[in-house]
mmCIF file of C-alpha atoms in Angstrom:
data_model
loop_
_atom_site.group_PDB
_atom_site.id
_atom_site.type_symbol
_atom_site.label_atom_id
_atom_site.label_comp_id
_atom_site.label_asym_id
_atom_site.label_seq_id
_atom_site.Cartn_x
_atom_site.Cartn_y
_atom_site.Cartn_z
ATOM 1 C CA UNK T 1 89.821 102.171 90.293
ATOM 2 C CA UNK T 2 93.289 100.788 90.873
ATOM 3 C CA UNK T 3 94.690 99.658 94.212
ATOM 4 C CA UNK T 4 96.526 102.896 94.985
ATOM 5 C CA UNK T 5 93.342 104.957 94.675
ATOM 6 C CA UNK T 6 91.551 102.447 96.891
ATOM 7 C CA UNK T 7 94.151 103.100 99.584
ATOM 8 C CA UNK T 8 93.752 106.885 99.380
ATOM 9 C CA UNK T 9 89.949 106.598 99.347
ATOM 10 C CA UNK T 10 90.009 104.660 102.618
ATOM 11 C CA UNK T 11 91.815 107.458 104.479
ATOM 12 C CA UNK T 12 91.613 110.769 102.562
ATOM 13 C CA UNK T 13 92.380 112.704 105.748
ATOM 14 C CA UNK T 14 95.899 111.265 105.472
ATOM 15 C CA UNK T 15 96.122 111.869 101.726
ATOM 16 C CA UNK T 16 99.035 113.629 100.025
ATOM 17 C CA UNK T 17 99.516 117.378 99.995
ATOM 18 C CA UNK T 18 99.198 118.266 96.305
ATOM 19 C CA UNK T 19 99.718 121.975 95.617
ATOM 20 C CA UNK T 20 98.179 123.618 92.546
ATOM 21 C CA UNK T 21 98.893 126.988 90.947
ATOM 22 C CA UNK T 22 95.491 127.587 89.429
ATOM 23 C CA UNK T 23 92.615 129.912 88.705
ATOM 24 C CA UNK T 24 89.236 130.050 87.043
ATOM 25 C CA UNK T 25 86.950 127.045 86.828
ATOM 26 C CA UNK T 26 89.060 124.635 84.739
ATOM 27 C CA UNK T 27 90.103 122.589 87.778
ATOM 28 C CA UNK T 28 86.799 122.631 89.677
ATOM 29 C CA UNK T 29 85.668 119.228 88.374
ATOM 30 C CA UNK T 30 89.061 117.727 89.160
ATOM 31 C CA UNK T 31 88.900 119.253 92.646
ATOM 32 C CA UNK T 32 85.540 117.601 93.309
ATOM 33 C CA UNK T 33 87.090 114.268 92.318
ATOM 34 C CA UNK T 34 90.329 114.893 94.216
ATOM 35 C CA UNK T 35 88.618 115.390 97.582
ATOM 36 C CA UNK T 36 87.545 111.738 97.484
ATOM 37 C CA UNK T 37 91.203 110.741 97.895
ATOM 38 C CA UNK T 38 92.874 113.547 99.832
ATOM 39 C CA UNK T 39 91.673 116.285 102.144
ATOM 40 C CA UNK T 40 95.080 117.954 102.118
ATOM 41 C CA UNK T 41 95.328 119.544 98.675
ATOM 42 C CA UNK T 42 96.385 123.206 98.492
ATOM 43 C CA UNK T 43 95.077 125.534 95.784
ATOM 44 C CA UNK T 44 96.775 128.886 95.169
ATOM 45 C CA UNK T 45 94.449 130.900 92.930
ATOM 46 C CA UNK T 46 94.901 134.183 91.122
ATOM 47 C CA UNK T 47 93.481 137.388 92.674
ATOM 48 C CA UNK T 48 93.543 139.406 89.423
ATOM 49 C CA UNK T 49 90.137 138.782 87.795
ATOM 50 C CA UNK T 50 88.864 142.073 86.400
ATOM 51 C CA UNK T 51 85.511 141.032 84.964
ATOM 52 C CA UNK T 52 82.003 140.215 86.142
ATOM 53 C CA UNK T 53 80.899 140.287 89.773
ATOM 54 C CA UNK T 54 84.495 140.292 91.024
ATOM 55 C CA UNK T 55 85.256 143.495 89.115
ATOM 56 C CA UNK T 56 82.322 145.353 90.669
ATOM 57 C CA UNK T 57 83.407 144.276 94.159
ATOM 58 C CA UNK T 58 87.037 145.239 93.501
ATOM 59 C CA UNK T 59 86.021 148.705 92.371
ATOM 60 C CA UNK T 60 83.690 149.247 95.332
ATOM 61 C CA UNK T 61 85.912 147.887 98.109
ATOM 62 C CA UNK T 62 89.502 147.951 96.799
ATOM 63 C CA UNK T 63 89.876 144.213 97.349
ATOM 64 C CA UNK T 64 91.482 141.324 95.439
ATOM 65 C CA UNK T 65 89.255 139.318 93.108
ATOM 66 C CA UNK T 66 87.445 136.550 94.989
ATOM 67 C CA UNK T 67 85.331 134.803 92.345
ATOM 68 C CA UNK T 68 87.862 132.069 91.550
ATOM 69 C CA UNK T 69 88.539 131.677 95.254
ATOM 70 C CA UNK T 70 84.862 131.170 96.084
ATOM 71 C CA UNK T 71 84.394 128.737 93.196
ATOM 72 C CA UNK T 72 87.276 126.520 94.323
ATOM 73 C CA UNK T 73 86.197 126.604 97.970
ATOM 74 C CA UNK T 74 82.771 125.329 96.984
ATOM 75 C CA UNK T 75 84.156 122.580 94.726
ATOM 76 C CA UNK T 76 86.150 121.276 97.714
ATOM 77 C CA UNK T 77 83.290 121.568 100.220
ATOM 78 C CA UNK T 78 82.211 118.389 101.996
ATOM 79 C CA UNK T 79 79.055 117.206 100.249
ATOM 80 C CA UNK T 80 78.209 114.932 103.180
ATOM 81 C CA UNK T 81 77.580 117.867 105.515
ATOM 82 C CA UNK T 82 73.927 118.644 106.194
ATOM 83 C CA UNK T 83 72.801 121.666 104.240
ATOM 84 C CA UNK T 84 75.716 121.601 101.823
ATOM 85 C CA UNK T 85 73.771 121.116 98.548
ATOM 86 C CA UNK T 86 71.304 123.819 99.543
ATOM 87 C CA UNK T 87 74.116 126.178 100.515
ATOM 88 C CA UNK T 88 75.930 125.550 97.240
ATOM 89 C CA UNK T 89 72.775 126.369 95.282
ATOM 90 C CA UNK T 90 72.379 129.616 97.207
ATOM 91 C CA UNK T 91 76.032 130.580 96.734
ATOM 92 C CA UNK T 92 75.808 129.797 93.010
ATOM 93 C CA UNK T 93 72.750 132.019 92.605
ATOM 94 C CA UNK T 94 73.178 135.296 90.759
ATOM 95 C CA UNK T 95 70.862 138.249 90.947
ATOM 96 C CA UNK T 96 69.126 139.035 87.632
ATOM 97 C CA UNK T 97 71.064 141.052 85.074
ATOM 98 C CA UNK T 98 67.976 142.786 83.739
ATOM 99 C CA UNK T 99 66.173 143.766 86.963
ATOM 100 C CA UNK T 100 65.837 147.288 88.285
ATOM 101 C CA UNK T 101 67.656 148.646 91.324
ATOM 102 C CA UNK T 102 64.699 148.324 93.706
ATOM 103 C CA UNK T 103 63.935 144.751 92.624
ATOM 104 C CA UNK T 104 67.572 143.737 93.066
ATOM 105 C CA UNK T 105 67.746 145.274 96.518
ATOM 106 C CA UNK T 106 64.467 143.573 97.472
ATOM 107 C CA UNK T 107 65.796 140.160 96.430
ATOM 108 C CA UNK T 108 69.010 140.709 98.382
ATOM 109 C CA UNK T 109 66.965 141.748 101.425
ATOM 110 C CA UNK T 110 64.867 138.579 101.151
ATOM 111 C CA UNK T 111 68.020 136.438 101.167
ATOM 112 C CA UNK T 112 69.449 138.298 104.169
ATOM 113 C CA UNK T 113 66.182 137.865 106.086
ATOM 114 C CA UNK T 114 66.001 134.185 105.148
ATOM 115 C CA UNK T 115 62.672 134.409 103.304
ATOM 116 C CA UNK T 116 64.016 133.844 99.805
ATOM 117 C CA UNK T 117 63.203 130.261 98.624
ATOM 118 C CA UNK T 118 66.893 129.414 98.193
ATOM 119 C CA UNK T 119 67.677 130.730 101.683
ATOM 120 C CA UNK T 120 64.724 128.931 103.286
ATOM 121 C CA UNK T 121 66.024 125.635 101.878
ATOM 122 C CA UNK T 122 69.207 126.008 103.970
ATOM 123 C CA UNK T 123 69.084 124.704 107.559
ATOM 124 C CA UNK T 124 68.341 127.382 110.138
ATOM 125 C CA UNK T 125 71.845 127.471 111.661
ATOM 126 C CA UNK T 126 73.675 127.956 108.377
ATOM 127 C CA UNK T 127 70.957 130.272 107.117
ATOM 128 C CA UNK T 128 71.673 132.522 110.068
ATOM 129 C CA UNK T 129 75.426 132.471 109.430
ATOM 130 C CA UNK T 130 74.913 133.382 105.787
ATOM 131 C CA UNK T 131 72.517 136.157 106.754
ATOM 132 C CA UNK T 132 75.079 137.711 109.110
ATOM 133 C CA UNK T 133 77.747 137.829 106.380
ATOM 134 C CA UNK T 134 75.352 139.184 103.772
ATOM 135 C CA UNK T 135 74.094 141.815 106.184
ATOM 136 C CA UNK T 136 77.678 143.007 106.715
ATOM 137 C CA UNK T 137 78.024 143.383 102.957
ATOM 138 C CA UNK T 138 74.665 145.137 102.649
ATOM 139 C CA UNK T 139 75.546 147.667 105.352
ATOM 140 C CA UNK T 140 78.879 148.504 103.677
ATOM 141 C CA UNK T 141 77.546 148.460 100.113
ATOM 142 C CA UNK T 142 77.902 151.859 98.394
ATOM 143 C CA UNK T 143 74.616 153.495 97.389
ATOM 144 C CA UNK T 144 75.498 153.188 93.712
ATOM 145 C CA UNK T 145 76.670 149.559 93.909
ATOM 146 C CA UNK T 146 75.582 147.615 90.832
ATOM 147 C CA UNK T 147 73.866 144.413 91.987
ATOM 148 C CA UNK T 148 73.025 143.208 88.474
ATOM 149 C CA UNK T 149 74.419 139.706 87.985
ATOM 150 C CA UNK T 150 75.987 139.688 91.448
ATOM 151 C CA UNK T 151 77.073 136.276 92.744
ATOM 152 C CA UNK T 152 75.566 135.601 96.165
ATOM 153 C CA UNK T 153 78.623 133.510 97.066
ATOM 154 C CA UNK T 154 80.883 136.448 96.267
ATOM 155 C CA UNK T 155 78.741 138.771 98.386
ATOM 156 C CA UNK T 156 78.841 136.332 101.318
ATOM 157 C CA UNK T 157 82.625 136.064 101.085
ATOM 158 C CA UNK T 158 82.909 139.858 100.852
ATOM 159 C CA UNK T 159 80.791 140.210 103.981
ATOM 160 C CA UNK T 160 83.032 137.704 105.753
ATOM 161 C CA UNK T 161 86.062 139.729 104.631
ATOM 162 C CA UNK T 162 84.521 142.942 105.970
ATOM 163 C CA UNK T 163 83.694 141.294 109.315
ATOM 164 C CA UNK T 164 87.300 140.091 109.585
ATOM 165 C CA UNK T 165 88.752 143.606 109.349
ATOM 166 C CA UNK T 166 89.411 143.118 105.619
ATOM 167 C CA UNK T 167 91.832 140.270 106.331
ATOM 168 C CA UNK T 168 91.276 137.875 103.436
ATOM 169 C CA UNK T 169 93.142 134.929 104.971
ATOM 170 C CA UNK T 170 90.969 135.112 108.097
ATOM 171 C CA UNK T 171 87.835 135.446 105.966
ATOM 172 C CA UNK T 172 88.803 132.381 103.928
ATOM 173 C CA UNK T 173 89.392 130.372 107.112
ATOM 174 C CA UNK T 174 85.937 131.277 108.439
ATOM 175 C CA UNK T 175 84.242 130.606 105.100
ATOM 176 C CA UNK T 176 86.077 127.277 104.747
ATOM 177 C CA UNK T 177 85.005 126.190 108.223
ATOM 178 C CA UNK T 178 81.363 126.938 107.467
ATOM 179 C CA UNK T 179 81.512 125.026 104.157
ATOM 180 C CA UNK T 180 83.584 122.154 105.612
ATOM 181 C CA UNK T 181 86.177 122.559 102.857
ATOM 182 C CA UNK T 182 88.289 119.426 102.363
ATOM 183 C CA UNK T 183 91.576 121.100 101.529
ATOM 184 C CA UNK T 184 93.060 124.591 101.508
ATOM 185 C CA UNK T 185 92.332 127.442 99.105
ATOM 186 C CA UNK T 186 94.179 130.759 99.132
ATOM 187 C CA UNK T 187 94.928 133.599 96.791
ATOM 188 C CA UNK T 188 98.603 133.452 95.841
ATOM 189 C CA UNK T 189 98.851 136.981 97.284
ATOM 190 C CA UNK T 190 96.233 139.341 98.694
ATOM 191 C CA UNK T 191 97.363 142.282 96.557
ATOM 192 C CA UNK T 192 94.767 144.361 94.735
ATOM 193 C CA UNK T 193 96.715 144.521 91.467
ATOM 194 C CA UNK T 194 95.841 144.073 87.802
ATOM 195 C CA UNK T 195 97.300 141.727 85.202
ATOM 196 C CA UNK T 196 99.139 143.223 82.224
ATOM 197 C CA UNK T 197 100.023 141.524 78.928
ATOM 198 C CA UNK T 198 102.530 142.880 76.426
ATOM 199 C CA UNK T 199 101.711 141.490 72.982
ATOM 200 C CA UNK T 200 103.827 140.541 69.982
ATOM 201 C CA UNK T 201 102.435 143.467 67.954
ATOM 202 C CA UNK T 202 103.765 145.970 70.497
ATOM 203 C CA UNK T 203 100.424 146.674 72.161
ATOM 204 C CA UNK T 204 99.622 146.328 75.847
ATOM 205 C CA UNK T 205 96.450 145.066 77.529
ATOM 206 C CA UNK T 206 95.548 145.706 81.175
ATOM 207 C CA UNK T 207 92.936 143.539 82.865
ATOM 208 C CA UNK T 208 92.588 139.773 83.068
ATOM 209 C CA UNK T 209 89.162 139.712 81.414
ATOM 210 C CA UNK T 210 90.624 141.456 78.359
ATOM 211 C CA UNK T 211 93.574 139.061 78.191
ATOM 212 C CA UNK T 212 91.933 135.674 78.564
ATOM 213 C CA UNK T 213 89.665 135.855 75.515
ATOM 214 C CA UNK T 214 87.020 133.616 77.100
ATOM 215 C CA UNK T 215 84.213 136.162 77.265
ATOM 216 C CA UNK T 216 85.494 138.546 74.582
ATOM 217 C CA UNK T 217 87.258 138.173 71.253
ATOM 218 C CA UNK T 218 90.650 136.448 71.641
ATOM 219 C CA UNK T 219 93.686 138.679 71.368
ATOM 220 C CA UNK T 220 94.914 139.172 67.826
ATOM 221 C CA UNK T 221 98.579 138.786 68.790
ATOM 222 C CA UNK T 222 100.590 136.437 70.979
ATOM 223 C CA UNK T 223 101.296 137.275 74.593
ATOM 224 C CA UNK T 224 105.004 137.919 75.062
ATOM 225 C CA UNK T 225 105.207 139.074 78.671
ATOM 226 C CA UNK T 226 103.057 139.289 81.791
ATOM 227 C CA UNK T 227 103.418 141.850 84.559
ATOM 228 C CA UNK T 228 101.332 143.650 87.177
ATOM 229 C CA UNK T 229 99.912 147.158 87.396
ATOM 230 C CA UNK T 230 98.621 149.004 90.433
ATOM 231 C CA UNK T 231 96.047 150.746 88.253
ATOM 232 C CA UNK T 232 93.717 149.217 85.684
ATOM 233 C CA UNK T 233 93.267 152.354 83.612
ATOM 234 C CA UNK T 234 96.914 153.409 83.403
ATOM 235 C CA UNK T 235 99.941 151.124 83.394
ATOM 236 C CA UNK T 236 101.585 151.633 86.784
ATOM 237 C CA UNK T 237 104.255 148.924 87.162
ATOM 238 C CA UNK T 238 104.338 147.231 90.535
ATOM 239 C CA UNK T 239 105.963 144.122 91.950
ATOM 240 C CA UNK T 240 104.344 141.611 94.267
ATOM 241 C CA UNK T 241 105.983 139.542 96.996
ATOM 242 C CA UNK T 242 104.962 135.966 97.743
ATOM 243 C CA UNK T 243 103.824 135.896 101.394
ATOM 244 C CA UNK T 244 105.835 133.764 103.801
ATOM 245 C CA UNK T 245 102.750 131.640 104.488
ATOM 246 C CA UNK T 246 102.577 130.681 100.801
ATOM 247 C CA UNK T 247 106.288 129.830 100.790
ATOM 248 C CA UNK T 248 105.669 127.426 103.655
ATOM 249 C CA UNK T 249 102.828 125.833 101.711
ATOM 250 C CA UNK T 250 105.171 125.235 98.778
ATOM 251 C CA UNK T 251 107.908 123.915 101.069
ATOM 252 C CA UNK T 252 105.580 121.367 102.698
ATOM 253 C CA UNK T 253 103.888 120.118 99.511
ATOM 254 C CA UNK T 254 104.250 116.499 98.395
ATOM 255 C CA UNK T 255 103.861 117.554 94.770
ATOM 256 C CA UNK T 256 103.614 120.865 92.894
ATOM 257 C CA UNK T 257 101.305 120.990 89.888
ATOM 258 C CA UNK T 258 100.823 123.471 87.053
ATOM 259 C CA UNK T 259 97.421 122.132 85.936
ATOM 260 C CA UNK T 260 95.129 122.573 82.935
ATOM 261 C CA UNK T 261 93.562 126.003 82.645
ATOM 262 C CA UNK T 262 94.146 129.345 80.976
ATOM 263 C CA UNK T 263 97.913 129.245 80.544
ATOM 264 C CA UNK T 264 98.753 132.891 81.144
ATOM 265 C CA UNK T 265 95.950 134.212 83.354
ATOM 266 C CA UNK T 266 95.572 131.111 85.547
ATOM 267 C CA UNK T 267 98.989 129.438 85.643
ATOM 268 C CA UNK T 268 101.760 131.938 84.814
ATOM 269 C CA UNK T 269 99.988 134.829 86.573
ATOM 270 C CA UNK T 270 100.296 132.902 89.837
ATOM 271 C CA UNK T 271 104.072 132.751 89.403
ATOM 272 C CA UNK T 272 104.625 136.515 89.069
ATOM 273 C CA UNK T 273 105.122 137.311 92.787
ATOM 274 C CA UNK T 274 108.788 137.505 93.770
ATOM 275 C CA UNK T 275 109.810 134.409 95.673
ATOM 276 C CA UNK T 276 107.545 131.953 93.839
ATOM 277 C CA UNK T 277 110.224 130.605 91.516
ATOM 278 C CA UNK T 278 112.817 130.330 94.287
ATOM 279 C CA UNK T 279 110.408 128.501 96.585
ATOM 280 C CA UNK T 280 109.552 126.021 93.846
ATOM 281 C CA UNK T 281 113.217 125.470 92.948
ATOM 282 C CA UNK T 282 114.064 124.801 96.601
ATOM 283 C CA UNK T 283 111.492 122.022 96.903
ATOM 284 C CA UNK T 284 112.688 118.449 96.207
ATOM 285 C CA UNK T 285 109.245 117.097 95.261
ATOM 286 C CA UNK T 286 107.906 116.371 91.747
ATOM 287 C CA UNK T 287 106.929 119.499 89.819
ATOM 288 C CA UNK T 288 104.375 118.544 87.213
ATOM 289 C CA UNK T 289 102.929 120.382 84.200
ATOM 290 C CA UNK T 290 99.662 119.078 82.749
ATOM 291 C CA UNK T 291 98.973 121.045 79.541
ATOM 292 C CA UNK T 292 95.415 122.000 78.682
ATOM 293 C CA UNK T 293 93.501 119.903 76.177
ATOM 294 C CA UNK T 294 90.701 121.054 73.923
ATOM 295 C CA UNK T 295 92.138 124.455 73.040
ATOM 296 C CA UNK T 296 93.134 127.511 75.066
ATOM 297 C CA UNK T 297 92.511 130.959 73.491
ATOM 298 C CA UNK T 298 95.583 132.278 75.320
ATOM 299 C CA UNK T 299 97.859 129.771 73.569
ATOM 300 C CA UNK T 300 96.834 130.322 69.949
ATOM 301 C CA UNK T 301 100.001 129.973 67.874
ATOM 302 C CA UNK T 302 101.979 128.641 70.839
ATOM 303 C CA UNK T 303 103.381 125.123 70.556
ATOM 304 C CA UNK T 304 103.602 122.704 73.464
ATOM 305 C CA UNK T 305 107.387 123.113 73.514
ATOM 306 C CA UNK T 306 107.045 126.901 73.589
ATOM 307 C CA UNK T 307 104.547 126.636 76.451
ATOM 308 C CA UNK T 308 107.062 124.641 78.494
ATOM 309 C CA UNK T 309 109.762 127.193 77.663
ATOM 310 C CA UNK T 310 107.476 130.070 78.771
ATOM 311 C CA UNK T 311 106.728 128.271 82.020
ATOM 312 C CA UNK T 312 110.436 127.749 82.689
ATOM 313 C CA UNK T 313 111.249 131.356 81.765
ATOM 314 C CA UNK T 314 108.645 132.675 84.202
ATOM 315 C CA UNK T 315 109.912 130.461 87.024
ATOM 316 C CA UNK T 316 113.568 131.054 86.193
ATOM 317 C CA UNK T 317 113.210 134.839 86.218
ATOM 318 C CA UNK T 318 112.986 134.612 90.010
ATOM 319 C CA UNK T 319 115.968 132.265 90.396
ATOM 320 C CA UNK T 320 119.736 132.493 90.256
ATOM 321 C CA UNK T 321 121.278 132.329 86.801
ATOM 322 C CA UNK T 322 122.060 128.754 85.892
ATOM 323 C CA UNK T 323 119.308 127.145 87.963
ATOM 324 C CA UNK T 324 118.663 123.809 86.191
ATOM 325 C CA UNK T 325 115.307 123.547 84.445
ATOM 326 C CA UNK T 326 114.732 120.205 86.169
ATOM 327 C CA UNK T 327 114.584 121.990 89.550
ATOM 328 C CA UNK T 328 111.698 124.083 88.254
ATOM 329 C CA UNK T 329 109.848 121.404 86.301
ATOM 330 C CA UNK T 330 110.478 117.678 86.594
ATOM 331 C CA UNK T 331 107.585 116.085 84.674
ATOM 332 C CA UNK T 332 105.111 116.821 81.914
ATOM 333 C CA UNK T 333 102.049 114.547 81.833
ATOM 334 C CA UNK T 334 100.626 113.841 78.370
ATOM 335 C CA UNK T 335 98.090 111.614 76.656
ATOM 336 C CA UNK T 336 99.607 111.287 73.183
ATOM 337 C CA UNK T 337 97.001 108.742 72.092
ATOM 338 C CA UNK T 338 93.868 110.830 72.646
ATOM 339 C CA UNK T 339 95.145 114.317 73.447
ATOM 340 C CA UNK T 340 95.936 117.053 70.922
ATOM 341 C CA UNK T 341 98.978 119.253 71.535
ATOM 342 C CA UNK T 342 99.916 122.269 69.413
ATOM 343 C CA UNK T 343 103.042 121.560 67.403
ATOM 344 C CA UNK T 344 103.182 117.932 68.486
ATOM 345 C CA UNK T 345 105.344 116.416 71.229
ATOM 346 C CA UNK T 346 109.062 117.218 70.921
ATOM 347 C CA UNK T 347 110.463 114.596 73.253
ATOM 348 C CA UNK T 348 114.056 115.461 72.374
ATOM 349 C CA UNK T 349 113.539 119.074 73.467
ATOM 350 C CA UNK T 350 112.089 117.990 76.803
ATOM 351 C CA UNK T 351 114.952 115.535 77.319
ATOM 352 C CA UNK T 352 117.486 118.328 76.747
ATOM 353 C CA UNK T 353 115.738 120.344 79.460
ATOM 354 C CA UNK T 354 115.788 117.414 81.860
ATOM 355 C CA UNK T 355 111.990 117.239 81.930
ATOM 356 C CA UNK T 356 110.578 113.710 81.964
ATOM 357 C CA UNK T 357 107.584 112.961 79.738
ATOM 358 C CA UNK T 358 105.010 110.748 81.438
ATOM 359 C CA UNK T 359 102.415 109.054 79.252
ATOM 360 C CA UNK T 360 99.108 108.648 81.061
ATOM 361 C CA UNK T 361 95.535 108.073 79.873
ATOM 362 C CA UNK T 362 93.850 111.427 80.487
ATOM 363 C CA UNK T 363 90.994 111.592 77.976
ATOM 364 C CA UNK T 364 87.918 109.365 78.226
ATOM 365 C CA UNK T 365 84.992 108.943 75.852
ATOM 366 C CA UNK T 366 82.866 111.069 78.167
ATOM 367 C CA UNK T 367 85.416 113.859 78.625
ATOM 368 C CA UNK T 368 86.866 114.158 75.103
ATOM 369 C CA UNK T 369 88.547 116.377 74.063
ATOM 370 C CA UNK T 370 89.235 117.474 77.657
ATOM 371 C CA UNK T 371 90.935 115.589 80.474
ATOM 372 C CA UNK T 372 88.729 113.289 82.520
ATOM 373 C CA UNK T 373 88.818 114.402 86.195
ATOM 374 C CA UNK T 374 89.143 110.841 87.495
ATOM 375 C CA UNK T 375 91.974 109.955 85.108
ATOM 376 C CA UNK T 376 93.765 113.219 85.894
ATOM 377 C CA UNK T 377 93.511 112.641 89.641
ATOM 378 C CA UNK T 378 94.756 109.082 89.189
ATOM 379 C CA UNK T 379 97.759 110.339 87.196
ATOM 380 C CA UNK T 380 98.646 113.002 89.766
ATOM 381 C CA UNK T 381 98.305 110.737 92.783
ATOM 382 C CA UNK T 382 100.649 108.234 91.131
ATOM 383 C CA UNK T 383 103.385 110.892 91.384
ATOM 384 C CA UNK T 384 102.744 112.031 94.952
#
């Protein structure tokens, strides 16, 4: 560890305010490393997931997706707090996918009552808090709710949301206090919308889980445009507005980062709300893109240069004509020695855009071909 990281590690409560536009689980390992050096990071995650446990909850309650939100909250939770490891194990637990309705309900009841082995391992105070939130979910759960594969953490967060009059920001604050989260995590907006991708072959796909290609077959054509729909079954165009609270978060950040992850559904999707591009352009701090390593199904056929151009196009669509690219993106962090980038590294193209290329060691023997969380955190903190 170099001297600068030593300094941050001594006083993480005074660490820099790094803001990430992110989603999914790609940054969870980095977040666990980051909290060693700063307790002030801000994570704006996408609310558009349309698959798995989140999809069932969205359909039942008309709420934004919370799976990515819950995952990031837990990766930033203070591991020194009594009961944390046990609570994390309970939140990570999923009900069986192959059990019958009565068996699923019985297991949920045993967790609510505190008799389930995973619940009994949690200290009595926190066990009671979890039981209250889960009971709120259970009471509101529709009779036909499908509990197969349900994430207990998602159900707890849903119960907290219900008990806070369906105010997601208030629910997050309560959940974060319980888990002693060392940083801030928010959805970029609290809108219950769905992600739409227009493809190069003229087709259109609605639903994040169909776009990302992680659980299903990757799309057969390149993504040309992202937008939002109010309805998942029928394309109903809708625009989203970045909340004023999120604008303040951007304005007070010490650095803005577009990190590794699914390029369209995790990074660009976060930039769709009106006001995001303008808020980023107005900030004088470093704006840093760290491209994914190891392959991203969403970027098949897309070169590194094209990825940067797509990022700038998405940000610039919200800004005045003629806004310099350097106000939207100042740095791109690369490991040309051990990292693989589609189409190679066109330094001349980045120079024409006014984007500075920073060479940093990102890939270790243990992490290859992906970025090593410690090396990535070290690179980011050097820019803050």
